[in-house]
mmCIF file of C-alpha atoms in Angstrom:
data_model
loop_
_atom_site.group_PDB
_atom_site.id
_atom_site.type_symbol
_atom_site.label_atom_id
_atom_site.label_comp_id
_atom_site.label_asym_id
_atom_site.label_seq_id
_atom_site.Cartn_x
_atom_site.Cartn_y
_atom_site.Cartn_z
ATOM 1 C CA UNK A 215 -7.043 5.386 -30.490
ATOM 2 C CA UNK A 216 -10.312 4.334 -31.224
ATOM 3 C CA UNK A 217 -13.793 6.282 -31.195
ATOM 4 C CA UNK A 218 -15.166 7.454 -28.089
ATOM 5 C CA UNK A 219 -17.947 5.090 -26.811
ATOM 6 C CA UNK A 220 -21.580 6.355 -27.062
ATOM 7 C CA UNK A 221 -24.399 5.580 -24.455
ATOM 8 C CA UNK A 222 -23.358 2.205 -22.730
ATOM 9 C CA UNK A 223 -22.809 4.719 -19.913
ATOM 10 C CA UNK A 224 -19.490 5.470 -21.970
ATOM 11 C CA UNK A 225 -19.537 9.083 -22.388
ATOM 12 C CA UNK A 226 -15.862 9.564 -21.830
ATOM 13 C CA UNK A 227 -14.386 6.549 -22.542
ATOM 14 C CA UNK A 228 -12.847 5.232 -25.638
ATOM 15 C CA UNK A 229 -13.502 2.303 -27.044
ATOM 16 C CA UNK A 230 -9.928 1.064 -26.233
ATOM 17 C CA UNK A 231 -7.381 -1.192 -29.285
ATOM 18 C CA UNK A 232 -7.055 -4.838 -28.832
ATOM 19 C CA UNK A 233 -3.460 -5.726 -30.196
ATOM 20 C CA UNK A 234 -1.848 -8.608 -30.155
ATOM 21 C CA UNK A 235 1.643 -9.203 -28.284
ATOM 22 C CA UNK A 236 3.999 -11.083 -29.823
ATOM 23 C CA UNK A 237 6.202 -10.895 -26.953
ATOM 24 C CA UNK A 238 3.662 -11.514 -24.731
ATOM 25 C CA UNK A 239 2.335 -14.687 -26.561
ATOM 26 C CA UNK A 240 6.177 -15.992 -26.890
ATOM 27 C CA UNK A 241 5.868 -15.715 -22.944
ATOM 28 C CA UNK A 242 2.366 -16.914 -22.388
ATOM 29 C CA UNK A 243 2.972 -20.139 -25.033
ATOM 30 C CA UNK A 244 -0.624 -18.885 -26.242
ATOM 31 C CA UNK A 245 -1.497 -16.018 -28.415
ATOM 32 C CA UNK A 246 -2.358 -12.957 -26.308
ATOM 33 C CA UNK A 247 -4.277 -9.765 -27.030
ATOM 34 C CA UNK A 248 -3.656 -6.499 -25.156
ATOM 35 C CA UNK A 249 -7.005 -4.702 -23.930
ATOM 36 C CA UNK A 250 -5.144 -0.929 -23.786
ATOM 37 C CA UNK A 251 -7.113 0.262 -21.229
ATOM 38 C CA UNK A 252 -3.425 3.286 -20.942
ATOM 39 C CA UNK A 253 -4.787 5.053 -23.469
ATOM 40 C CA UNK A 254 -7.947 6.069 -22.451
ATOM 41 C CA UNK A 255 -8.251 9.977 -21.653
ATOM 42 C CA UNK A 256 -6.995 9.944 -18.549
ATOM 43 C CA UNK A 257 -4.608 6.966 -18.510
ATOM 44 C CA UNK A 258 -6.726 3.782 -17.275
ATOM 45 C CA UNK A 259 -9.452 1.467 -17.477
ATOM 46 C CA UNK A 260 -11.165 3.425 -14.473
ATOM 47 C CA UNK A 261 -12.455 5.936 -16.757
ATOM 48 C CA UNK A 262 -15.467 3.462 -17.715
ATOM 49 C CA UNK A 263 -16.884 3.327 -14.391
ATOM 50 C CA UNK A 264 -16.170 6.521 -12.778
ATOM 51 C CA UNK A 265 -17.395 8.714 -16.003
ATOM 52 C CA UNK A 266 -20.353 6.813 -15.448
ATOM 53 C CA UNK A 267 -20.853 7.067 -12.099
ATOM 54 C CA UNK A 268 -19.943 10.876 -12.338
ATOM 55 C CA UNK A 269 -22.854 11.417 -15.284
ATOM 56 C CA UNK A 270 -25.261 10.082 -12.953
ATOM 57 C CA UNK A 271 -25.274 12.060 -10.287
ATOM 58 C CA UNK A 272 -24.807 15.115 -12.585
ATOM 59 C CA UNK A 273 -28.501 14.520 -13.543
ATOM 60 C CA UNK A 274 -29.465 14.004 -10.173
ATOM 61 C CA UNK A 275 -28.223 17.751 -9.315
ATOM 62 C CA UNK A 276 -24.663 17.426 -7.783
ATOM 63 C CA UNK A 277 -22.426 20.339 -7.622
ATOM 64 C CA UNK A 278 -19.166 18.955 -6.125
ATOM 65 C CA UNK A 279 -17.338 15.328 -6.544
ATOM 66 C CA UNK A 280 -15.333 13.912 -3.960
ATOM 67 C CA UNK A 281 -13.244 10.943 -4.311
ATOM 68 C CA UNK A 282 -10.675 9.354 -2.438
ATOM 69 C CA UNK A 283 -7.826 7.736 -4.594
ATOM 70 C CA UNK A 284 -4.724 6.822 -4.870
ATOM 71 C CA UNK A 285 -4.089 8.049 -8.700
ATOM 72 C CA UNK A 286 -6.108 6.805 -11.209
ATOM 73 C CA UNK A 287 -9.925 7.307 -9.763
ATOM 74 C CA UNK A 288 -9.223 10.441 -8.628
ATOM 75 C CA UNK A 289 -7.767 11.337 -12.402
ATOM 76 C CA UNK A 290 -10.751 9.895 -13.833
ATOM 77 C CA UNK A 291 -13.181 11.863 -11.486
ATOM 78 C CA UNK A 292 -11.422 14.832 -11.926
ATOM 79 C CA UNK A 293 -11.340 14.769 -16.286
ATOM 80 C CA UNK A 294 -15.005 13.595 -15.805
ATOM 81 C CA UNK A 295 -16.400 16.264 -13.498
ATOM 82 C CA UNK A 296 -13.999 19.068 -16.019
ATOM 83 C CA UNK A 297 -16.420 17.789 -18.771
ATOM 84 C CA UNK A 298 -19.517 18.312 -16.812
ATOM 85 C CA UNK A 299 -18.792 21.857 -15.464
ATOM 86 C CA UNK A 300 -18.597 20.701 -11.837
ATOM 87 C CA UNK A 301 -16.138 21.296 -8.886
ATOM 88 C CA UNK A 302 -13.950 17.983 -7.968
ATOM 89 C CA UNK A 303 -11.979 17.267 -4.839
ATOM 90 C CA UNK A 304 -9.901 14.577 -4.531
ATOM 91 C CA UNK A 305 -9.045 13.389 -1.499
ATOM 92 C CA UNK A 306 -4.961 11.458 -1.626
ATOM 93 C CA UNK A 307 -2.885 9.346 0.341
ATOM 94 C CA UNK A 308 0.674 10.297 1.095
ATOM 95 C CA UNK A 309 2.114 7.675 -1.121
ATOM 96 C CA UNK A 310 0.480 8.627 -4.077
ATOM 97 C CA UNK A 311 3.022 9.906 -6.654
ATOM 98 C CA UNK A 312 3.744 13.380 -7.427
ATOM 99 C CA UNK A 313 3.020 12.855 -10.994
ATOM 100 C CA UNK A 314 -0.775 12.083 -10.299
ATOM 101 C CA UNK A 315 -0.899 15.414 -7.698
ATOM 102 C CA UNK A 316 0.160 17.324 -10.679
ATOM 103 C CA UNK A 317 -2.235 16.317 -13.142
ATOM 104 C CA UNK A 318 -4.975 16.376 -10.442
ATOM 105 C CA UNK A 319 -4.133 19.909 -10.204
ATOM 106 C CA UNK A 320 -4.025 20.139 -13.864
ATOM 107 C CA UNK A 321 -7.627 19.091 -14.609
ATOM 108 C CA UNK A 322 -9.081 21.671 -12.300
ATOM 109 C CA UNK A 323 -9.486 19.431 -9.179
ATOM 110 C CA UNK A 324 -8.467 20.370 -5.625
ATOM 111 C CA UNK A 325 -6.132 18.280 -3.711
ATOM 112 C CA UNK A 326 -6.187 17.451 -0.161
ATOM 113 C CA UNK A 327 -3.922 15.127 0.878
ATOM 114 C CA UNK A 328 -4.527 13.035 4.292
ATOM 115 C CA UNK A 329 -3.118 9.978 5.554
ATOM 116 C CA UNK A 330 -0.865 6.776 4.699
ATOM 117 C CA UNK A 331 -2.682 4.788 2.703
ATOM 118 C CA UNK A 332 -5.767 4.939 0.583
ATOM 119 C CA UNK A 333 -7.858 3.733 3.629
ATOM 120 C CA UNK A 334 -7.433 6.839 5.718
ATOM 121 C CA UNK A 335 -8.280 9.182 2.711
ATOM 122 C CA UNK A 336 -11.325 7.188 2.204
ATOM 123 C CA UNK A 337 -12.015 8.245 5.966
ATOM 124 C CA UNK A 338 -11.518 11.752 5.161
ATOM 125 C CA UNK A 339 -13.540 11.727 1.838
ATOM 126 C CA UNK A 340 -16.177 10.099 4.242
ATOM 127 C CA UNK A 341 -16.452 13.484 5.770
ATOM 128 C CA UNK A 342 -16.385 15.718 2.783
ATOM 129 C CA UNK A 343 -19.220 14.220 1.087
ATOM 130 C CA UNK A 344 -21.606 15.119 4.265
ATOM 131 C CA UNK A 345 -21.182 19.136 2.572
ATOM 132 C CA UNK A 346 -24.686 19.811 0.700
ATOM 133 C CA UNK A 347 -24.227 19.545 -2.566
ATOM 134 C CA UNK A 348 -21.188 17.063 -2.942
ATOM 135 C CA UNK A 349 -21.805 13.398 -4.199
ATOM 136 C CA UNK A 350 -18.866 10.888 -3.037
ATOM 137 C CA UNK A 351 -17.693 8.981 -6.015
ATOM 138 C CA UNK A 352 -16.459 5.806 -4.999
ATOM 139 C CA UNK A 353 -13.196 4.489 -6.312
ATOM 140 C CA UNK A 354 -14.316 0.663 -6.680
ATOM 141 C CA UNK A 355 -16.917 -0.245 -4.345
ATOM 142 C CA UNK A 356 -19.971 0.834 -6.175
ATOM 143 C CA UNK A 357 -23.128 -0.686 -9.089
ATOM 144 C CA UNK A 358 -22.269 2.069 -11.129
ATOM 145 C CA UNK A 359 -18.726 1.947 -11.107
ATOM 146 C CA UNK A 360 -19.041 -2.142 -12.091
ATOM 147 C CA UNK A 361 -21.515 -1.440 -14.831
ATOM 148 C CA UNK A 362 -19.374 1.150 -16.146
ATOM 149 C CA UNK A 363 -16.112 -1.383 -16.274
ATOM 150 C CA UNK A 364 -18.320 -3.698 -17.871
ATOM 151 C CA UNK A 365 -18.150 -1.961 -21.160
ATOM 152 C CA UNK A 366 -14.504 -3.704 -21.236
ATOM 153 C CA UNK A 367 -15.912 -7.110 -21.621
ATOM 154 C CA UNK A 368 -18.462 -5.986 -24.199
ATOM 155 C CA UNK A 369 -16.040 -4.021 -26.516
ATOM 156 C CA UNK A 370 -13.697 -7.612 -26.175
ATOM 157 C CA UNK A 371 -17.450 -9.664 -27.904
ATOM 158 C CA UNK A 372 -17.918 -7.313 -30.922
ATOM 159 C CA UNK A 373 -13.630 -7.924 -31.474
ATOM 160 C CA UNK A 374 -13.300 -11.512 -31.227
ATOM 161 C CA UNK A 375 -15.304 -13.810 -33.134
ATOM 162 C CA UNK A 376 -14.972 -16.789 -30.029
ATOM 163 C CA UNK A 377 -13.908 -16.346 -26.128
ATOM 164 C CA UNK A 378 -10.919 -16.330 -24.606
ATOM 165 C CA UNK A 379 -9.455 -19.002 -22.716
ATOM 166 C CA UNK A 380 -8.714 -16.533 -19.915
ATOM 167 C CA UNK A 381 -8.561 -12.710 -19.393
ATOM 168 C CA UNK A 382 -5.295 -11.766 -16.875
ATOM 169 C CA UNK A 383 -6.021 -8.236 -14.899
ATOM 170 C CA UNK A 384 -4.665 -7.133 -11.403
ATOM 171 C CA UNK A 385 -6.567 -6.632 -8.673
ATOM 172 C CA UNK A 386 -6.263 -3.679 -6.156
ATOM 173 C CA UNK A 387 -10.167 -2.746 -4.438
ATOM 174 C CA UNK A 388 -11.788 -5.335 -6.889
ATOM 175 C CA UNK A 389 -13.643 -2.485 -9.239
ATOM 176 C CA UNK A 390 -12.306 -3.986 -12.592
ATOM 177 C CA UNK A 391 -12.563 -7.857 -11.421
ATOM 178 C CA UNK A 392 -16.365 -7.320 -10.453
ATOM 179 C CA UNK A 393 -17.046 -4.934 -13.220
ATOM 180 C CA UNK A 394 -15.509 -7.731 -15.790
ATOM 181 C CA UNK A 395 -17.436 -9.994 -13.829
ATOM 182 C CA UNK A 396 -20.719 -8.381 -14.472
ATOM 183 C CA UNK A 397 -19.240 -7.947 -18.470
ATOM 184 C CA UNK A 398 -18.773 -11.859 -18.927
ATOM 185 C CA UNK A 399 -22.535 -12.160 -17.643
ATOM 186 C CA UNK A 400 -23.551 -9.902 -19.910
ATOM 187 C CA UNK A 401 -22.453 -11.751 -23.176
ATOM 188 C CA UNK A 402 -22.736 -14.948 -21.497
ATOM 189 C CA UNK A 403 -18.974 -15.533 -20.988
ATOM 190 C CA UNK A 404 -19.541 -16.626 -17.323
ATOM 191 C CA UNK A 405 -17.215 -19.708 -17.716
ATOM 192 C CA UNK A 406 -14.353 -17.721 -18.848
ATOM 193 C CA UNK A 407 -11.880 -17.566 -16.405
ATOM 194 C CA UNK A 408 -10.361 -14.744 -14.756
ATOM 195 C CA UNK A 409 -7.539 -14.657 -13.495
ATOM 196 C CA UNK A 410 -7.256 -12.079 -10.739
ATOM 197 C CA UNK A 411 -3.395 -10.594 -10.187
ATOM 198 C CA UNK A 412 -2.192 -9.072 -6.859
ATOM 199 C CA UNK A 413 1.554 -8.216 -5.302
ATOM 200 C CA UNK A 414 2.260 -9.121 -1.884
ATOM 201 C CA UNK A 415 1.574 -6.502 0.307
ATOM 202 C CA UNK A 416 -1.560 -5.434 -1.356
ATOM 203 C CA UNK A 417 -2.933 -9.142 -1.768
ATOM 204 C CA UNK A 418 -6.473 -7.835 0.417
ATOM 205 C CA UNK A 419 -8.274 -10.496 -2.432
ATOM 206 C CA UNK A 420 -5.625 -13.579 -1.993
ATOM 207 C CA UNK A 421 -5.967 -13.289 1.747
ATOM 208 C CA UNK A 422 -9.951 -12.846 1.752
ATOM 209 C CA UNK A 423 -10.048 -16.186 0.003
ATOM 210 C CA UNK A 424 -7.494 -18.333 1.612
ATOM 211 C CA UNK A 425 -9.597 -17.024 4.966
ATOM 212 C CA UNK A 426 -13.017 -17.140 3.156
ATOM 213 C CA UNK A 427 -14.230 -13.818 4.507
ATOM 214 C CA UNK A 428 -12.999 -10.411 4.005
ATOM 215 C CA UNK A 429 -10.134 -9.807 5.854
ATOM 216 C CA UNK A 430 -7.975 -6.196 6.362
ATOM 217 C CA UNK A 431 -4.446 -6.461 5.780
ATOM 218 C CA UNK A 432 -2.324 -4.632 8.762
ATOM 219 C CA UNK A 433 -0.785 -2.014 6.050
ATOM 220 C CA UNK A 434 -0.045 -1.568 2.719
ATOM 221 C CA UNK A 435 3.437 -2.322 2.005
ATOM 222 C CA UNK A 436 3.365 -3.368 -2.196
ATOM 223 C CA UNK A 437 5.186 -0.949 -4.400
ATOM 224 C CA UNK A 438 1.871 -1.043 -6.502
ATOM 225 C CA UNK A 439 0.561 1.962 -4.488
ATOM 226 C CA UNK A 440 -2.558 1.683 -6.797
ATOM 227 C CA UNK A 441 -3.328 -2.007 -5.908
ATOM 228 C CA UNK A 442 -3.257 -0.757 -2.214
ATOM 229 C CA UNK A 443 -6.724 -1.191 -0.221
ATOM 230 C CA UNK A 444 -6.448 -3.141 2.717
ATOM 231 C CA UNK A 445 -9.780 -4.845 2.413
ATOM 232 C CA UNK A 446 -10.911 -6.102 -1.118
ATOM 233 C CA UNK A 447 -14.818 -4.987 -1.961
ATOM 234 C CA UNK A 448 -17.670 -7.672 -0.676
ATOM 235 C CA UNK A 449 -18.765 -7.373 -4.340
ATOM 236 C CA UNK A 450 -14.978 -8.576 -5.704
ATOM 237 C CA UNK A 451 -15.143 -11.730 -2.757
ATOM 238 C CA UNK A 452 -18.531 -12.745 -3.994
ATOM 239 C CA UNK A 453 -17.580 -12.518 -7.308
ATOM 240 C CA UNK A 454 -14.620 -14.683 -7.045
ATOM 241 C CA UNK A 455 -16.572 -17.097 -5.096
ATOM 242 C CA UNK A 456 -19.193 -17.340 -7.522
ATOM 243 C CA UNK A 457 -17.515 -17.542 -10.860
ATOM 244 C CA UNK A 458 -14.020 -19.196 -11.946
ATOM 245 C CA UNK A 459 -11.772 -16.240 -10.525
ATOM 246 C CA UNK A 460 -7.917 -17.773 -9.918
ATOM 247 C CA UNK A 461 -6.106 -15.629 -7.513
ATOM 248 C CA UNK A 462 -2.504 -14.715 -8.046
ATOM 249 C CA UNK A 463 0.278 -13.175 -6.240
ATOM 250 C CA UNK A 464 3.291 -11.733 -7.640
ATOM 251 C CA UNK A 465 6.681 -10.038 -5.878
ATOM 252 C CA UNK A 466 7.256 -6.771 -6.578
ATOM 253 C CA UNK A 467 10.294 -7.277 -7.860
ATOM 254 C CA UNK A 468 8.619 -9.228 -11.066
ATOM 255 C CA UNK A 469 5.777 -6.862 -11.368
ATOM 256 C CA UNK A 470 8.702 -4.331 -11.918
ATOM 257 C CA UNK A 471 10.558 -6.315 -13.801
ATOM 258 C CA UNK A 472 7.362 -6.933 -16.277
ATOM 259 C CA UNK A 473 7.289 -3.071 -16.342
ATOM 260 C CA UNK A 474 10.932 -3.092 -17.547
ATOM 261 C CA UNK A 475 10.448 -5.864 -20.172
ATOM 262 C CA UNK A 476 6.807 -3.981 -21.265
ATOM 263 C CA UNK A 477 8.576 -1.015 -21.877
ATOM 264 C CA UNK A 478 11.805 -2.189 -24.379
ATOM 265 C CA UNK A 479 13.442 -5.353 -22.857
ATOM 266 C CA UNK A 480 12.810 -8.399 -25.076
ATOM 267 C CA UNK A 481 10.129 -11.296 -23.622
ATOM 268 C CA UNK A 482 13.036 -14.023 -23.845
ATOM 269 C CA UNK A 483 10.747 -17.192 -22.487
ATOM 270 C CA UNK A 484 10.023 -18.952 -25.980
ATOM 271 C CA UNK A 485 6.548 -20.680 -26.886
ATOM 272 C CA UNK A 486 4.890 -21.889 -29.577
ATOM 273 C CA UNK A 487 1.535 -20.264 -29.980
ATOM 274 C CA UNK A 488 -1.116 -21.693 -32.008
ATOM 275 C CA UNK A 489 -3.563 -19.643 -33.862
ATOM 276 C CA UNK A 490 -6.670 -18.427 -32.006
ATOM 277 C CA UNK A 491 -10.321 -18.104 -33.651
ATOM 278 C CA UNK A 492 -10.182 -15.796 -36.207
ATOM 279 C CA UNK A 493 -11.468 -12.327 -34.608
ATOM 280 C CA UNK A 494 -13.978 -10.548 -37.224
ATOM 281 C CA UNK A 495 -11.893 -7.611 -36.924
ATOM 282 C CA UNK A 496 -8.126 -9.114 -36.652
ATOM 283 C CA UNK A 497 -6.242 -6.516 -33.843
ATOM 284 C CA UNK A 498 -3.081 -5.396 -35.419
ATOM 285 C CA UNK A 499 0.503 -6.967 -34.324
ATOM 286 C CA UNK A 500 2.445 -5.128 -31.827
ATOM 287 C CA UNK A 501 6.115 -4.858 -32.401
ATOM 288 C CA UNK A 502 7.855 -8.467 -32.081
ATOM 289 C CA UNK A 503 9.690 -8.023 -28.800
ATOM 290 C CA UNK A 504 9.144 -4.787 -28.058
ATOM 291 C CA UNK A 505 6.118 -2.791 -26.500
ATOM 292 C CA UNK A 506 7.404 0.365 -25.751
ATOM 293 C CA UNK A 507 4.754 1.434 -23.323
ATOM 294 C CA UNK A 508 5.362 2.413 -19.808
ATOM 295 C CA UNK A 509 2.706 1.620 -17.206
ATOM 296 C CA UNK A 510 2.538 1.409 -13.550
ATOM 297 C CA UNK A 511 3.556 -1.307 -11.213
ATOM 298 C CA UNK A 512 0.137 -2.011 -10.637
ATOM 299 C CA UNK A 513 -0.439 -3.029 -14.660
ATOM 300 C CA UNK A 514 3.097 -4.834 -14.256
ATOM 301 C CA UNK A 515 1.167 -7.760 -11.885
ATOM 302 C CA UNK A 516 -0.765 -8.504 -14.194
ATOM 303 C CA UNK A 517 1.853 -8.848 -17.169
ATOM 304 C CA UNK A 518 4.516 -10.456 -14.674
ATOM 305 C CA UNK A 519 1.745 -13.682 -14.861
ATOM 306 C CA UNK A 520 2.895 -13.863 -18.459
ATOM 307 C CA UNK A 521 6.668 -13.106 -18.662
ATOM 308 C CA UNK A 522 7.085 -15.245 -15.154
ATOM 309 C CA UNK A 523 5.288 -18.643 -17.094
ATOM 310 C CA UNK A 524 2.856 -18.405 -14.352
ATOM 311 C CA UNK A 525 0.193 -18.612 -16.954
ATOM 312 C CA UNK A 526 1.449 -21.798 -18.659
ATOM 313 C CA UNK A 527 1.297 -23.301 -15.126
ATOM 314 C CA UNK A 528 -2.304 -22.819 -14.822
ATOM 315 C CA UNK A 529 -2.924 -24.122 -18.482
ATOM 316 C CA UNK A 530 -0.964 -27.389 -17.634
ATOM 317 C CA UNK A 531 -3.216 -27.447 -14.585
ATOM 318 C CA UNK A 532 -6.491 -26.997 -16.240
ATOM 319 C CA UNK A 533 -7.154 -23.643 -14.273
ATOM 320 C CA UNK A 534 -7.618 -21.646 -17.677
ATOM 321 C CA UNK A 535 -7.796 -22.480 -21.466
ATOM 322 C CA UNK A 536 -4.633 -23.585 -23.349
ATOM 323 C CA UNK A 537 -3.816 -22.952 -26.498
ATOM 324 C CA UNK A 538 -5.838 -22.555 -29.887
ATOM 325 C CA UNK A 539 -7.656 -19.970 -27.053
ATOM 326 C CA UNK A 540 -6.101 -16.731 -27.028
ATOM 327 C CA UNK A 541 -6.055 -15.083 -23.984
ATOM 328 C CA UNK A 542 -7.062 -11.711 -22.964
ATOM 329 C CA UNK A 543 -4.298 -9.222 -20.384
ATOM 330 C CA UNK A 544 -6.047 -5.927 -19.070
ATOM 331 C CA UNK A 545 -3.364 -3.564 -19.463
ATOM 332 C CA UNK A 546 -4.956 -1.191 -16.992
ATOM 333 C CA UNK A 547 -3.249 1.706 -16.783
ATOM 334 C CA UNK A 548 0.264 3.848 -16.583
ATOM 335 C CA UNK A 549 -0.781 7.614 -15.660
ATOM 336 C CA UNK A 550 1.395 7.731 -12.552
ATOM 337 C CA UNK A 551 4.964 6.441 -13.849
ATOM 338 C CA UNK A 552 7.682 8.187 -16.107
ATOM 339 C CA UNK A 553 11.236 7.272 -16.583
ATOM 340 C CA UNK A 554 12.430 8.563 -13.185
ATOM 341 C CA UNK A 555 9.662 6.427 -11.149
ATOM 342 C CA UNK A 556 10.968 3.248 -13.181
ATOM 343 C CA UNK A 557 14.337 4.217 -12.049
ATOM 344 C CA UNK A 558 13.751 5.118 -8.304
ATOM 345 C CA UNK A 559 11.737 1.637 -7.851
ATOM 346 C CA UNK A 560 14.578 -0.456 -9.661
ATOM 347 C CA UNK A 561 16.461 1.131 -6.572
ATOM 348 C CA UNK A 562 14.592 0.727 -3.903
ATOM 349 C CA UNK A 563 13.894 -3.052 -4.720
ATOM 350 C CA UNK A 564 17.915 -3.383 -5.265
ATOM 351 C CA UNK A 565 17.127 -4.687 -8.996
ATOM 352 C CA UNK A 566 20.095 -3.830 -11.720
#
């Protein structure tokens, strides 16, 4: 899977495979590599910042973590503070799947759940942290937690011998848009685009925009439970005001129907993709038309760009780089979903 990073304020991470997508680049009309940020230890990309975050405050003393999440920061907290010898308590929204409760409980954490949404848990997480001793390990809004996602970006430099025309990742509090933000600074990418993926319901980024301020949605009503924080981070607003950050909003429906496709169904839109700069290491073909990897609704926004021709739209537009530029998807994570999940939100969406 790749060796695990050193220093970089990587200490738990991997550095993650780039792979091309055939499927995906039939979709896209452009070649396409796949960052797999689903196979770090604990399932996503959120690994980078949080395991970060987590060894600093280790050296500054802490005893206890506390987190509020709705899956994937909580997981990453929790595997991070197992590693250091140190108590975690995650702090979960009633939405959030029982699969992520279990492994929670499975890395040692305690679980208190509290609340709807992720907001309210935040609230309660608030409170926790006030105990001597505890350190509260924010899920997104946080230096650390950007300079640790900014590893991404750098790991992308040292595998591609140009830059990308675009790099396609979805958007929930804005952690992985401002810490890919701070990444493309970093190796002088700046002017690559990013193209920043929400569902409606959980679009706290599209609606900070169109109103040019940060704005609270009234609830979180998405499927992508992950992408759900009412209000967007300051940090992801200025970022997408400052650089060129294209907002996108997808159903639900088509983020679960990307999930579908992802996992076995073939990418039918046809394209013809010319070749990219030769990367100094070439990543290795996926399967033709056939991923086989499950991952969350969440990750399926961002791939539902591709398979929808949403991103050959903003090509013929001039929004990102056409083809020979390949073009980057985050594929961010898939540690709350299994067969059943799939199944249960094909249902309640009334797809076949």
């Amino acid at each position: 899977l790749g060796a695990m990073a050193a220093g970089d304020g990587g200490r738990f991470h991997i550095v993650s495979p780039l792979l091309e997508s055939v499927a995906l680049s039939k979709a896209a009309g452009t070649k396409v590599y796949m960052k797999l940020e689903n196979v770090q230890p604990t399932g996503s990309f959120k690994i980078r910042g949080i395991g970060y975050t987590c060894q600093e405050a280790a050296k500054r003393g802490c005893q206890r973590f506390i987190c509020s999440s709705g899956g994937n920061a909580g997981l990453a907290m929790a595997y991070a503070a197992r590693q250091l010898g140190l108590q975690a308590t995650v702090v979960v929204p009633s939405s959030t799947s029982p699969i992520v409760v279990q492994k929670l409980h499975d890395l040692g954490a305690h679980v208190e759940i509290c609340g709807k949404v992720w907001d309210d848990a935040n609230e309660r997480a608030k409170e926790l942290a006030k105990c001597e001793g505890c350190v509260s390990i924010h899920p997104f809004d946080h230096p650390l937690v950007w300079q640790g996602h900014a590893s991404l970006v750098r790991e992308l430099r040292d595998a591609l011998e140009a830059k990308p025309g675009a790099v396609v990742l979805s958007v929930g509090g804005g952690g992985l848009l401002a810490g890919v933000a701070a990444g493309l600074r970093d190796v002088g990418w700046q002017d690559v685009p990013i193209v920043a993926v929400e569902t409606w319901g959980a679009h706290s980024l599209h609606a900070a925009l169109e109103a040019g301020r940060l704005v609270s949605l009234p609830d979180i009503t998405s499927v992508a439970k992950c992408l759900g924080a009412k209000t967007v981070s300051a940090r992801a607003l200025q970022c997408a005001q400052e650089l060129r950050v294209v907002s996108q909003v997808v159903e639900d429906a088509e983020a679960v129907h990307a999930m579908e496709r992802f996992l076995g169904e073939p990418a039918g839109t046809a394209g013809t993709a010319a070749a990219p700069p030769r990367p100094r290491h070439p990543p290795r073909l996926s399967p033709a038309d056939d991923e086989r990897l499950l991952v969350e609704p969440a990750c399926g926004a961002a791939l539902a760009l591709l398979y929808t021709g949403r991103l050959r739209r903003l090509q013929r537009e001039g929004r990102v780089g056409a083809a020979p530029l390949p073009v980057v998807v985050v594929v961010c994570g898939g540690s709350a979903v299994d067969a059943a999940e799939l199944r249960a939100l094909k249902s309640h969406l009334g797809l076949p």
